[in-house]
Coordinates of C-alpha atoms and ligand atoms in Angstrom, one line a residue:
M104 CA 116.6 93.9 107.9
C105 CA 115.6 97.4 107.0
G106 CA 113.4 99.5 109.3
I107 CA 110.3 101.2 108.2
V108 CA 108.3 103.9 109.9
G109 CA 105.2 105.9 109.1
Y110 CA 103.1 108.7 110.7
I111 CA 99.7 110.2 109.9
G112 CA 97.9 112.6 112.2
R113 CA 98.1 116.2 113.3
R114 CA 101.7 116.7 114.2
Q115 CA 104.5 117.3 111.8
A116 CA 105.6 113.9 110.6
Y117 CA 109.3 114.6 110.0
P118 CA 110.5 114.7 113.6
V119 CA 108.5 111.5 114.4
L120 CA 110.0 109.7 111.4
I121 CA 113.5 110.8 112.1
K122 CA 113.3 109.7 115.8
G123 CA 111.7 106.4 114.7
L124 CA 114.5 105.8 112.2
H125 CA 117.1 106.3 114.8
R126 CA 115.3 103.7 116.9
L127 CA 115.2 101.3 114.0
E128 CA 118.8 102.0 112.8
Y129 CA 119.9 98.7 114.4
R130 CA 118.0 97.0 111.5
G131 CA 120.3 98.5 108.8
Y132 CA 122.3 101.6 108.2
D133 CA 123.4 101.6 104.5
S134 CA 121.1 104.5 103.6
A135 CA 118.0 106.3 105.0
G136 CA 115.2 108.3 103.5
V137 CA 111.8 109.9 104.1
A138 CA 108.8 110.9 102.0
L139 CA 106.4 113.6 103.2
I140 CA 103.2 115.0 101.7
S141 CA 103.2 118.7 102.5
A142 CA 100.0 120.7 103.3
G143 CA 100.2 122.0 99.7
G144 CA 100.0 118.5 98.4
S145 CA 103.5 118.0 97.1
L146 CA 105.4 114.8 97.7
N147 CA 108.9 115.5 99.0
V148 CA 111.4 112.8 99.2
Y149 CA 114.8 113.1 100.9
K150 CA 117.4 110.4 101.1
S151 CA 121.0 109.9 101.7
Q152 CA 123.6 107.2 101.7
G153 CA 124.8 106.2 105.2
K154 CA 123.1 106.7 108.5
V155 CA 120.1 108.6 109.7
S156 CA 122.3 111.5 110.8
D157 CA 123.5 111.8 107.2
L158 CA 119.8 112.0 106.1
E159 CA 119.2 114.8 108.7
D160 CA 122.2 116.7 107.2
T161 CA 120.8 116.3 103.7
A162 CA 117.3 117.3 104.7
Q163 CA 118.4 120.5 106.4
N164 CA 116.8 123.7 105.1
R165 CA 114.4 121.7 102.8
D166 CA 110.6 121.7 103.0
L167 CA 110.0 119.2 105.8
T168 CA 106.4 120.1 106.5
G169 CA 103.5 117.7 106.3
C170 CA 101.5 115.6 108.7
I171 CA 101.8 112.4 106.7
G172 CA 105.0 110.6 105.9
I173 CA 107.0 107.3 105.6
G174 CA 110.6 106.6 106.3
H175 CA 113.2 103.8 105.8
T176 CA 116.6 102.8 107.0
R177 CA 118.2 100.2 104.7
W178 CA 120.3 97.0 104.9
A179 CA 121.1 96.4 101.2
T180 CA 119.8 93.3 99.5
H181 CA 119.2 94.2 95.8
G182 CA 121.5 96.9 94.6
E183 CA 124.5 98.4 96.2
P184 CA 124.1 100.5 99.3
G185 CA 124.3 103.9 97.6
F186 CA 121.9 106.8 97.1
R187 CA 120.4 105.4 93.9
N188 CA 119.0 102.4 95.8
A189 CA 118.0 104.3 98.9
H190 CA 114.3 104.2 99.8
P191 CA 111.6 105.7 99.5
H192 CA 111.3 104.8 95.8
L193 CA 108.9 106.6 93.5
S194 CA 106.6 105.5 90.7
Q195 CA 107.2 106.6 87.2
S196 CA 105.0 109.7 87.5
G197 CA 106.4 110.6 90.9
R198 CA 103.0 110.4 92.5
L199 CA 103.5 107.3 94.6
A200 CA 106.3 106.6 97.1
I201 CA 107.1 103.3 98.8
V202 CA 109.3 102.0 101.6
H203 CA 109.9 98.2 101.8
N204 CA 111.5 95.7 104.1
G205 CA 112.0 92.2 102.6
I206 CA 112.8 90.6 99.3
I207 CA 110.5 90.4 96.2
E208 CA 111.5 87.1 94.6
N209 CA 109.7 87.6 91.3
Y210 CA 111.0 91.1 90.8
A211 CA 113.0 90.3 87.7
S212 CA 110.0 89.0 85.7
L213 CA 107.7 91.9 86.9
R214 CA 110.4 94.4 86.0
E215 CA 110.7 92.9 82.5
M216 CA 106.9 93.1 82.1
L217 CA 106.9 96.7 83.3
I218 CA 109.8 97.7 81.0
G219 CA 107.8 96.2 78.2
Q220 CA 104.9 98.5 79.1
G221 CA 107.2 101.5 78.8
R222 CA 108.2 102.0 82.5
T223 CA 111.8 103.1 83.2
F224 CA 113.6 102.3 86.4
N225 CA 115.8 104.5 88.5
S226 CA 117.3 101.9 90.9
D227 CA 118.5 98.3 91.0
T228 CA 116.1 97.4 93.8
D229 CA 113.3 94.8 93.9
T230 CA 111.3 97.5 95.8
E231 CA 110.9 99.9 92.8
V232 CA 109.2 97.1 90.9
V233 CA 106.3 97.2 93.5
V234 CA 105.7 100.9 93.3
Q235 CA 105.8 100.9 89.5
L236 CA 103.5 98.0 89.5
I237 CA 101.0 99.7 91.7
E238 CA 100.9 102.8 89.4
Y239 CA 100.7 100.6 86.3
I240 CA 97.6 98.8 87.7
Q241 CA 96.1 102.2 88.8
E242 CA 96.5 103.6 85.3
K243 CA 95.7 100.4 83.3
D244 CA 92.7 99.2 85.3
G245 CA 91.5 102.5 86.7
L246 CA 91.6 101.1 90.3
S247 CA 91.7 103.2 93.5
F248 CA 94.9 103.6 95.4
V249 CA 94.0 101.0 98.0
A250 CA 92.7 98.5 95.4
S251 CA 95.8 98.9 93.2
V252 CA 98.1 98.2 96.2
Q253 CA 96.1 95.2 96.9
R254 CA 96.2 93.9 93.4
A255 CA 100.0 94.5 93.1
L256 CA 100.6 92.6 96.4
Q257 CA 98.7 89.7 95.1
M258 CA 101.1 89.6 92.2
V259 CA 104.4 89.7 94.1
Q260 CA 106.1 86.7 95.6
G261 CA 108.5 86.9 98.5
A262 CA 108.6 88.8 101.8
Y263 CA 107.5 92.3 102.4
A264 CA 106.5 94.9 104.8
V265 CA 105.6 98.0 102.8
A266 CA 104.1 101.5 103.4
V267 CA 102.9 103.4 100.4
L268 CA 101.9 107.1 99.9
D269 CA 99.9 108.5 97.0
M270 CA 100.1 112.3 96.7
R271 CA 96.6 112.4 95.2
Q272 CA 95.3 110.9 98.5
P273 CA 97.1 113.0 101.1
D274 CA 95.1 111.6 103.9
T275 CA 96.0 107.9 103.5
I276 CA 98.9 105.5 104.1
V277 CA 98.5 101.9 102.8
A278 CA 100.7 99.3 104.5
A279 CA 100.9 95.6 104.4
R280 CA 103.1 92.7 105.5
K281 CA 104.1 89.2 104.6
G282 CA 107.1 87.6 106.2
S283 CA 108.5 90.9 107.4
P284 CA 107.2 92.5 110.6
L285 CA 105.0 95.6 110.8
V286 CA 103.2 97.2 113.8
V287 CA 100.6 99.9 113.8
G288 CA 100.6 102.3 116.8
V289 CA 97.2 103.7 117.7
G290 CA 97.2 107.2 119.2
D291 CA 94.1 109.3 120.2
D292 CA 94.0 111.2 116.9
E293 CA 97.1 109.9 115.1
L294 CA 98.5 106.6 113.8
F295 CA 102.0 105.2 113.6
L296 CA 103.8 102.5 111.7
G297 CA 107.0 100.7 112.7
S298 CA 108.9 97.6 111.9
D299 CA 108.7 97.0 115.7
A300 CA 107.2 99.0 118.5
S301 CA 110.3 100.9 119.4
P302 CA 109.5 104.0 117.2
I303 CA 105.9 104.0 118.6
V304 CA 106.1 103.5 122.4
E305 CA 107.0 107.1 123.0
Y306 CA 103.6 108.2 121.7
T307 CA 101.2 105.4 122.5
D308 CA 101.2 102.0 124.3
R309 CA 98.4 100.7 122.0
V310 CA 99.5 98.7 119.1
I311 CA 98.2 96.3 116.4
Y312 CA 100.7 93.6 115.3
L313 CA 99.9 92.8 111.7
D314 CA 99.7 89.2 110.7
D315 CA 101.1 87.8 107.5
E316 CA 99.2 89.0 104.4
D317 CA 97.4 91.7 106.4
M318 CA 96.9 95.1 104.7
V319 CA 95.9 98.2 106.6
V320 CA 94.6 101.6 105.5
L321 CA 95.5 104.4 107.8
R322 CA 93.6 107.7 107.5
Q323 CA 94.4 111.2 108.8
D324 CA 91.3 111.1 111.1
A325 CA 92.9 108.0 112.8
A326 CA 90.5 105.6 111.2
I327 CA 92.0 102.1 110.5
T328 CA 90.7 99.6 108.0
L329 CA 92.3 96.2 108.4
M330 CA 91.9 93.5 105.7
T331 CA 93.9 90.8 104.1
V332 CA 95.7 91.3 100.8
R333 CA 92.9 89.3 99.3
G334 CA 90.4 91.8 100.5
E335 CA 88.8 90.0 103.5
R336 CA 87.9 92.4 106.2
K337 CA 89.4 91.8 109.7
T338 CA 88.8 93.4 113.1
P339 CA 91.9 95.0 114.5
Q340 CA 93.1 93.6 117.8
I341 CA 94.6 96.4 119.8
Q342 CA 97.2 95.2 122.4
Q343 CA 99.0 97.0 125.1
V344 CA 102.8 97.2 124.9
T345 CA 105.0 98.0 127.8
M346 CA 108.4 99.3 127.0
D347 CA 110.4 101.7 129.1
V348 CA 111.6 104.4 126.6
S349 CA 114.8 104.9 128.7
Q350 CA 115.8 101.3 127.7
L351 CA 116.0 102.5 124.2
E352 CA 118.7 105.1 125.0
K353 CA 122.4 104.7 125.8
G354 CA 121.9 106.0 129.3
G355 CA 125.3 107.6 129.6
Y356 CA 127.3 104.7 128.1
D357 CA 129.4 105.2 125.0
H358 CA 127.7 102.3 123.2
F359 CA 124.6 100.2 123.5
M360 CA 126.8 97.1 123.6
L361 CA 128.6 98.2 126.8
K362 CA 125.3 99.3 128.3
E363 CA 123.8 95.9 127.5
I364 CA 126.8 94.0 128.9
C365 CA 126.7 96.0 132.1
E366 CA 122.9 95.6 132.4
Q367 CA 123.2 91.9 132.7
P368 CA 122.8 91.7 136.5
Q369 CA 119.4 93.4 136.1
S370 CA 118.4 91.7 132.9
L371 CA 119.2 88.3 134.2
R372 CA 117.3 89.0 137.5
S373 CA 114.2 90.0 135.6
C374 CA 114.6 87.0 133.3
L375 CA 115.0 84.5 136.2
Q376 CA 112.0 86.0 138.0
S377 CA 109.8 85.7 134.9
V378 CA 110.9 82.3 133.8
R379 CA 110.4 80.9 137.3
Q380 CA 106.8 82.2 137.2
T381 CA 106.3 80.5 133.8
L382 CA 107.9 77.2 134.7
I383 CA 106.6 76.9 138.2
G384 CA 103.5 79.0 138.2
P385 CA 100.0 78.3 136.7
D386 CA 101.4 78.6 133.1
A387 CA 103.8 75.7 133.6
E388 CA 101.2 73.1 132.3
R389 CA 101.2 74.9 128.9
V390 CA 104.9 74.3 128.5
F391 CA 105.1 70.9 130.0
S392 CA 102.1 69.4 128.3
L393 CA 104.2 70.0 125.1
L394 CA 107.4 68.6 126.6
Q395 CA 106.3 65.8 128.9
N396 CA 106.0 63.2 126.1
A397 CA 108.9 64.4 124.0
N398 CA 111.1 61.7 122.7
R399 CA 113.5 64.2 121.2
V400 CA 114.1 67.9 121.2
I401 CA 115.3 69.8 118.2
I402 CA 116.6 73.2 118.9
T403 CA 116.7 75.6 116.0
A404 CA 118.2 79.1 115.9
C405 CA 120.8 81.3 114.2
G406 CA 124.0 83.0 115.4
T407 CA 124.2 83.7 119.1
S408 CA 120.8 82.1 119.7
W409 CA 122.2 78.9 118.1
H410 CA 125.1 79.0 120.6
A411 CA 122.6 79.3 123.4
G412 CA 120.9 76.2 122.0
L413 CA 124.2 74.4 122.0
V414 CA 124.7 75.1 125.7
A415 CA 121.1 74.0 126.3
K416 CA 121.8 70.6 124.7
Y417 CA 124.3 69.8 127.5
A418 CA 121.8 70.9 130.2
I419 CA 118.7 69.2 128.7
E420 CA 120.4 65.9 127.9
R421 CA 122.1 65.7 131.3
M422 CA 119.0 66.7 133.3
T423 CA 116.2 65.0 131.4
R424 CA 118.0 62.3 129.5
V425 CA 116.0 63.4 126.4
P426 CA 118.2 63.5 123.3
V427 CA 118.7 66.9 121.8
E428 CA 119.7 68.0 118.3
V429 CA 120.8 71.6 117.6
D430 CA 120.4 72.8 114.1
Y431 CA 121.0 76.1 112.3
A432 CA 117.6 77.2 111.2
S433 CA 118.9 77.9 107.7
E434 CA 120.1 74.3 107.4
F435 CA 117.2 72.7 109.1
R436 CA 114.6 74.2 106.8
Y437 CA 116.3 72.9 103.7
R438 CA 117.7 69.6 104.6
Q439 CA 114.5 67.6 104.8
P440 CA 115.0 66.7 108.5
V441 CA 113.3 63.6 109.9
I442 CA 110.6 64.8 112.3
N443 CA 108.9 62.1 114.2
P444 CA 105.7 62.2 116.3
G445 CA 106.9 63.1 119.8
D446 CA 109.6 65.5 118.6
V447 CA 109.4 69.0 120.1
V448 CA 111.1 71.9 118.4
I449 CA 112.5 74.7 120.5
A450 CA 113.1 77.9 118.5
V451 CA 115.4 80.4 120.1
S452 CA 115.5 84.0 119.0
Q453 CA 116.2 87.4 120.5
S454 CA 114.3 89.4 117.9
G455 CA 111.6 86.9 117.1
E456 CA 111.8 88.0 113.5
T457 CA 114.7 85.9 112.1
A458 CA 113.5 84.7 108.7
D459 CA 115.2 81.3 108.8
T460 CA 114.0 80.5 112.3
L461 CA 110.5 81.5 111.3
A462 CA 110.6 79.3 108.3
A463 CA 112.0 76.4 110.3
I464 CA 109.1 76.7 112.7
G465 CA 106.6 76.7 109.9
M466 CA 108.2 73.6 108.4
A467 CA 108.3 71.8 111.8
K468 CA 104.6 72.6 112.5
E469 CA 103.6 71.4 109.1
Q470 CA 105.2 68.1 109.9
G471 CA 103.4 67.8 113.2
A472 CA 106.0 68.9 115.7
G473 CA 105.0 71.0 118.7
V474 CA 107.0 74.3 118.9
L475 CA 108.1 76.1 122.0
S476 CA 109.9 79.4 121.4
V477 CA 112.3 81.2 123.7
C478 CA 112.2 84.8 122.6
N479 CA 113.0 88.3 123.9
V480 CA 110.7 90.6 121.9
I481 CA 107.1 90.4 123.0
G482 CA 104.6 90.1 120.3
S483 CA 107.1 89.4 117.6
S484 CA 106.4 86.8 114.8
I485 CA 108.2 83.8 116.3
P486 CA 106.2 83.6 119.5
R487 CA 103.1 84.3 117.6
T488 CA 103.6 81.3 115.4
S489 CA 104.7 79.0 118.2
D490 CA 102.5 76.7 120.3
C491 CA 103.9 78.3 123.4
V492 CA 106.6 80.8 124.4
I493 CA 108.9 81.6 127.2
Y494 CA 110.0 85.2 127.1
T495 CA 113.5 86.0 128.2
M496 CA 112.5 89.4 129.5
A497 CA 116.0 90.8 129.1
G498 CA 114.7 94.2 127.8
P499 CA 115.3 95.7 124.4
E500 CA 118.7 94.7 122.9
I501 CA 119.9 97.3 120.4
G502 CA 123.6 96.7 119.9
V503 CA 124.0 94.4 116.9
A504 CA 126.2 92.1 118.9
S505 CA 123.9 90.1 121.1
T506 CA 125.0 90.0 124.8
K507 CA 122.3 90.2 127.4
A508 CA 120.0 88.2 125.2
F509 CA 122.5 85.3 125.3
T510 CA 122.8 85.1 129.1
A511 CA 119.0 85.3 129.4
Q512 CA 118.5 82.5 126.7
V513 CA 120.9 80.2 128.5
A514 CA 119.3 80.9 131.8
V515 CA 115.8 80.2 130.5
L516 CA 116.9 77.0 128.8
T517 CA 118.9 75.8 131.8
M518 CA 116.0 76.4 134.2
L519 CA 113.7 74.7 131.7
A520 CA 115.9 71.6 131.7
L521 CA 116.2 71.7 135.5
V522 CA 112.4 72.0 136.2
W523 CA 111.7 69.4 133.5
G524 CA 114.2 67.0 134.9
H525 CA 112.9 67.5 138.4
R526 CA 109.3 66.8 137.2
K527 CA 110.6 63.7 135.4
G528 CA 112.6 62.5 138.4
T529 CA 115.9 62.6 136.5
V530 CA 117.0 65.5 138.7
G531 CA 116.9 64.7 142.4
E532 CA 115.5 67.1 145.1
A533 CA 118.9 68.1 146.5
E534 CA 120.4 69.0 143.1
Y535 CA 117.3 70.8 142.0
T536 CA 117.2 73.0 145.2
A537 CA 120.9 73.7 145.0
L538 CA 120.9 74.7 141.3
M539 CA 117.7 76.8 141.7
Q540 CA 119.5 78.7 144.5
Q541 CA 122.7 79.1 142.5
L542 CA 120.7 80.5 139.6
D543 CA 119.6 83.3 141.8
T544 CA 123.2 84.1 142.7
L545 CA 124.2 84.6 139.1
P546 CA 123.2 88.3 138.7
D547 CA 125.4 89.4 141.6
K548 CA 128.2 87.2 140.3
I549 CA 128.0 88.9 136.9
G550 CA 128.2 92.2 138.7
R551 CA 131.5 91.0 140.2
I552 CA 132.8 90.2 136.7
I553 CA 131.8 93.5 135.3
A554 CA 133.7 95.2 138.1
Q555 CA 136.8 93.7 136.6
K556 CA 136.3 95.7 133.3
E557 CA 139.8 97.2 133.6
T558 CA 141.5 93.9 133.8
V559 CA 139.7 92.8 130.6
R560 CA 140.5 96.1 128.9
K561 CA 144.2 95.5 129.5
M562 CA 143.9 92.0 128.0
A563 CA 142.2 93.5 124.9
Q564 CA 145.4 95.5 124.1
T565 CA 147.2 92.3 123.1
L566 CA 144.3 91.0 121.1
S567 CA 143.8 94.2 119.2
F568 CA 147.0 93.6 117.3
A569 CA 146.3 90.0 116.4
P570 CA 145.3 89.2 112.9
S571 CA 143.6 86.0 114.0
C572 CA 142.6 84.3 117.2
L573 CA 141.4 80.9 118.6
Y574 CA 138.8 80.4 121.4
I575 CA 138.8 77.1 123.1
G576 CA 136.6 75.5 125.7
R577 CA 135.2 72.1 126.6
G578 CA 131.8 70.6 127.5
C579 CA 129.1 73.3 127.9
N580 CA 131.8 75.9 127.6
Y581 CA 132.7 74.9 124.1
P582 CA 129.6 76.9 122.8
V583 CA 130.9 79.7 125.0
A584 CA 134.2 79.6 123.0
L585 CA 132.1 79.7 119.8
E586 CA 130.1 82.7 121.1
G587 CA 133.3 84.5 122.2
A588 CA 134.8 84.1 118.7
L589 CA 131.6 85.3 117.1
K590 CA 131.6 88.4 119.3
L591 CA 135.2 89.2 118.3
K592 CA 134.6 88.6 114.6
E593 CA 131.5 90.7 114.2
I594 CA 132.5 93.9 115.9
S595 CA 136.3 94.0 115.6
Y596 CA 136.7 92.2 112.2
I597 CA 139.5 90.0 113.6
H598 CA 139.2 86.5 112.3
A599 CA 138.4 84.1 115.2
E600 CA 137.4 80.5 115.5
G601 CA 135.9 78.6 118.4
Y602 CA 137.1 75.0 119.0
P603 CA 136.5 72.2 121.5
A604 CA 139.9 72.3 123.2
A605 CA 140.7 68.6 122.7
E606 CA 140.2 69.0 118.9
M607 CA 143.2 71.3 118.7
K608 CA 145.6 68.4 118.1
H609 CA 143.5 67.2 115.2
G610 CA 144.4 70.2 113.1
P611 CA 144.2 73.7 114.5
I612 CA 147.3 73.4 116.7
A613 CA 149.3 73.8 113.4
L614 CA 148.2 77.4 113.5
I615 CA 149.7 78.1 116.9
S616 CA 152.3 80.9 116.9
Q617 CA 153.1 84.1 118.9
E618 CA 150.9 85.9 116.4
M619 CA 147.8 83.9 117.2
P620 CA 146.5 84.3 120.8
V621 CA 144.3 81.5 122.2
V622 CA 141.5 82.6 124.5
T623 CA 140.7 79.7 126.8
V624 CA 137.6 79.1 128.9
A625 CA 139.2 77.2 131.7
T626 CA 136.9 77.4 134.7
E627 CA 136.3 74.5 137.1
S628 CA 134.7 71.5 135.4
A629 CA 134.7 67.8 135.2
V630 CA 137.3 68.0 132.4
Y631 CA 139.4 70.8 134.0
D632 CA 142.6 68.6 134.2
K633 CA 142.2 67.6 130.5
L634 CA 141.9 71.3 129.6
V635 CA 145.0 72.1 131.6
S636 CA 146.9 69.5 129.4
N637 CA 145.4 71.2 126.2
I638 CA 146.8 74.5 127.5
Q639 CA 150.2 72.9 128.1
E640 CA 150.2 71.7 124.5
I641 CA 149.7 75.3 123.3
R642 CA 152.3 76.7 125.7
A643 CA 154.8 74.1 124.5
R644 CA 154.5 75.6 121.0
Q645 CA 155.0 79.2 122.1
G646 CA 151.3 80.0 121.9
R647 CA 150.0 82.9 123.9
V648 CA 147.2 82.1 126.3
M649 CA 144.5 84.4 127.7
A650 CA 142.2 82.6 130.1
V651 CA 138.9 82.8 131.9
V652 CA 139.5 81.0 135.2
T653 CA 137.6 80.3 138.5
E654 CA 138.4 82.7 141.4
G655 CA 141.2 81.1 143.4
D656 CA 142.6 79.1 140.5
T657 CA 146.4 79.0 140.4
E658 CA 147.2 76.4 137.9
V659 CA 145.8 77.9 134.7
A660 CA 146.4 81.4 136.0
R661 CA 150.1 80.6 136.4
M662 CA 150.3 79.2 132.8
A663 CA 148.4 81.9 131.1
D664 CA 149.9 85.2 129.8
S665 CA 146.8 87.0 131.2
Y666 CA 143.6 85.9 132.9
V667 CA 140.4 87.1 134.4
A668 CA 138.8 85.2 137.3
V669 CA 135.0 84.6 137.6
P670 CA 133.1 83.5 140.7
Q671 CA 132.7 79.8 141.4
V672 CA 129.5 78.2 140.2
A673 CA 128.1 74.7 139.2
E674 CA 129.5 73.7 135.8
C675 CA 126.1 73.7 134.1
L676 CA 125.6 77.3 135.0
S677 CA 129.1 78.5 134.2
P678 CA 128.4 79.5 130.6
I679 CA 126.2 82.3 131.9
L680 CA 129.2 83.8 133.8
N681 CA 132.0 82.8 131.4
I682 CA 130.7 84.6 128.4
V683 CA 130.7 88.0 130.2
P684 CA 134.5 88.6 130.1
L685 CA 134.5 87.5 126.5
Q686 CA 131.8 90.0 125.7
L687 CA 133.9 92.7 127.4
L688 CA 137.0 91.5 125.6
S689 CA 135.5 91.9 122.2
Y690 CA 134.0 95.2 123.1
Y691 CA 137.4 96.7 124.2
V692 CA 139.2 95.2 121.2
A693 CA 136.7 96.8 118.9
C694 CA 137.0 100.2 120.7
L695 CA 140.8 100.0 120.5
K696 CA 140.6 99.3 116.8
G697 CA 138.2 102.3 116.3
C698 CA 135.4 100.1 115.0
D699 CA 131.7 101.1 115.0
V700 CA 130.8 98.8 117.9
D701 CA 127.0 99.1 117.7
Q702 CA 126.7 99.2 114.0
P703 CA 129.4 96.9 112.5
R704 CA 129.9 96.8 108.8
N705 CA 127.7 94.7 106.6
L706 CA 125.5 93.6 109.6
A707 CA 122.1 94.3 110.9
K708 CA 120.5 93.3 114.1
S709 CA 117.4 91.6 112.8
V710 CA 117.9 89.3 109.9
T711 CA 114.4 89.2 108.4
V712 CA 115.6 88.1 104.9
E713 CA 117.0 84.7 104.0
Ligands
M6R13 O1 117.2 87.6 116.8 P1 117.9 86.3 116.7 O2 118.3 85.8 118.0 O3 117.0 85.3 116.0 O4 119.1 86.6 115.8 C1 120.0 85.5 115.4 C2 121.3 86.1 114.9 O5 121.1 86.9 113.8 C3 122.0 86.9 116.0 O6 122.3 86.2 117.1 C4 123.4 87.4 115.4 O7 124.2 86.3 115.2 C5 124.0 88.4 116.4 N1 124.6 89.5 115.6 C6 125.1 87.9 117.2 O8 125.7 88.8 118.0

C-alpha cells in the first residue's frame, strides 16, 4: 500500500510526479503529497488529504519548479488519513523530506529515544521517525546524507520503500527498499523512481528492480550508485520492461473495473497463449521438474487469488490425483504448517507484492519446499523469490476489485492441472484434447456473456436495495460464489456471503427472507439436480433467487426471479465463465449506489503491509 514516485533530471519534476501518482493511486488514496527542491535551493512540500486531484488543487499557483522531487499517495497505517499524517514528512530542521511505503515496527522506541534527544514530532506516523532519525544521525555523528540514511535504515525494523531528499544536496535522491517494492527507471539523462513500473514506462523501458535491503543513490547527471543498506556495492542490473501505456488508461470506459471486465476476451486469449508456451514449450521442464515428484500441493494466496486457488484445488486433485491444500497466506505463515519433503507450494498473486504471500513463500522455502508462483506483474517480488513462475499475462489491472486477473489465474491453474495430469497419465488423451480445445473457446464465450451486460444491469437494480445477500454454488463453483460475494462487498458495501449450496440447511437458510436475495451459480454440473433442490428449498421460504444458468436451461431459469445464461462448457472450466456475470453484477450495483468503483473506501489494490 502507498505509492511512491521520484524524479531527478532535466525536466520539471512536478508534472512527472503528479502523473506518476495518478498511476499509483490504486495503491492508496487517503492523502497525497510531493516535495520539490527548486532551482533556488528551497524545499517545497505540498500535500493534501484525499486524492491526487485534491493535491493538484492545493498546489495550484504555488512554486512548483524544480528538477528533483519525490511524491506519495497514502493508504493509512499509522495515524488517521488526514493532512497531518500525509507524506512527505520533514525532519526537525525542515531540511530533509521523506516518502515511505511500509511499516516501521520499532518506531515507538525510536520515537521515544528521539523525543529524549529533543526532537518534536508533527505527525502520528512511523515514517516521521525515519526522517528525524536520519537528521539526528547527520547532526550527532557528522555523517554525509547518504551515510546517515544508511545508518538509520540499519536501525529500523520492519518494511520500507523510502525516498529521501536533502535540500543541502539538491542533486541527489537516496532511496531504499526492504519488504516493499521499488523500481528505478533509467532514462538517457534522467532517473525515475516508482513503487512499480507504471509511473516510469511512459519515459523509459529500462528499469532496475531493487532487491530487499538495496539502497540506491540517484544523481542529477543520471549516475546511479547501488549498494546494500550495509554498504556493500552492487552492479545495477538493467532490465527491459514492456508495458503498453494505453493499458494504464480507462480507454473510454467510465471505470477501470468495467474496462477490465470487458477486456477479458483479450486478456484470457493472451494468457492462454502464454501459458501454453510455458507448459508445453521448452520452459515446461522448469515447471514440471518441480511438480513431477510432488506428494502434495499447498496453494497459498489472499483475497481473489485465494479463490482462484480454491478453484484450482478441484482441478488439480481431479486431474492429477495429488492432494491439494489451500491456505490464506496470512494464516499459513503463522500456523506452523507441516511442510514435508515433496511438498510444492503454489503462490498465487496478481500484484506479486502481497506481504503475507511473500512471507508465506519465504517460510515455505526455509522449510525446503519448492515454490511455483502464478503472478500477473512481471518482475514483481513474488516471482523473483519463487523457484519458477508462470505469468498470467492479463495486462495491468488497476481497478481495486480484481476481475481479469481472476479469470487468468483460474485458466493458468486449470491448464497446469490438465498438462500435469496428461503427463502423469491421470488425464487420458481424449479428455486432454477436448479440454485444451475448450479452453481456446473461452475468450469468445466470455464475449457473449459481456454482450448481455444490459440483462445483468437490470438484475442489479433488485440487489442494489438489499442490505445483505447470499451467493451459493457447488463444487468448483463454490469458490465462484465466494468470489462473487467478495466483489459485491468490496465495491458496493453490501454485506454478502458465499456458501456451498448444500450447507444452507445447516444454518444460513434461517436468514432467507424477501429482503435477502440469493445469487445462485447453477450451471450444468455433476450436482446440478442437487442444486435445483437447494434452490427449491430457498423458494419454499419465499427467498428471491437470481441465477447464473447454462444457455438453454429451463429448470432453474423457470424457478429464478431473474437469470443470466452463459455458454455451455465442461464443468471444470465453468468458473472462468460463471464469474463474469457476477463481476458485472457487482459493478452495476456499485454504480447504482453511487459508490467509488475503482477506489472503494478503506481498500488499496496492493496489500504490501501485514
Ligand atoms: O495482488 P494479490 O493477488 O496478491 O492480491 C490479493 C488480494 O489483496 C486481492 O485479491 C484483493 O482481495 C482484491 N481487492 C479482490 O478484488
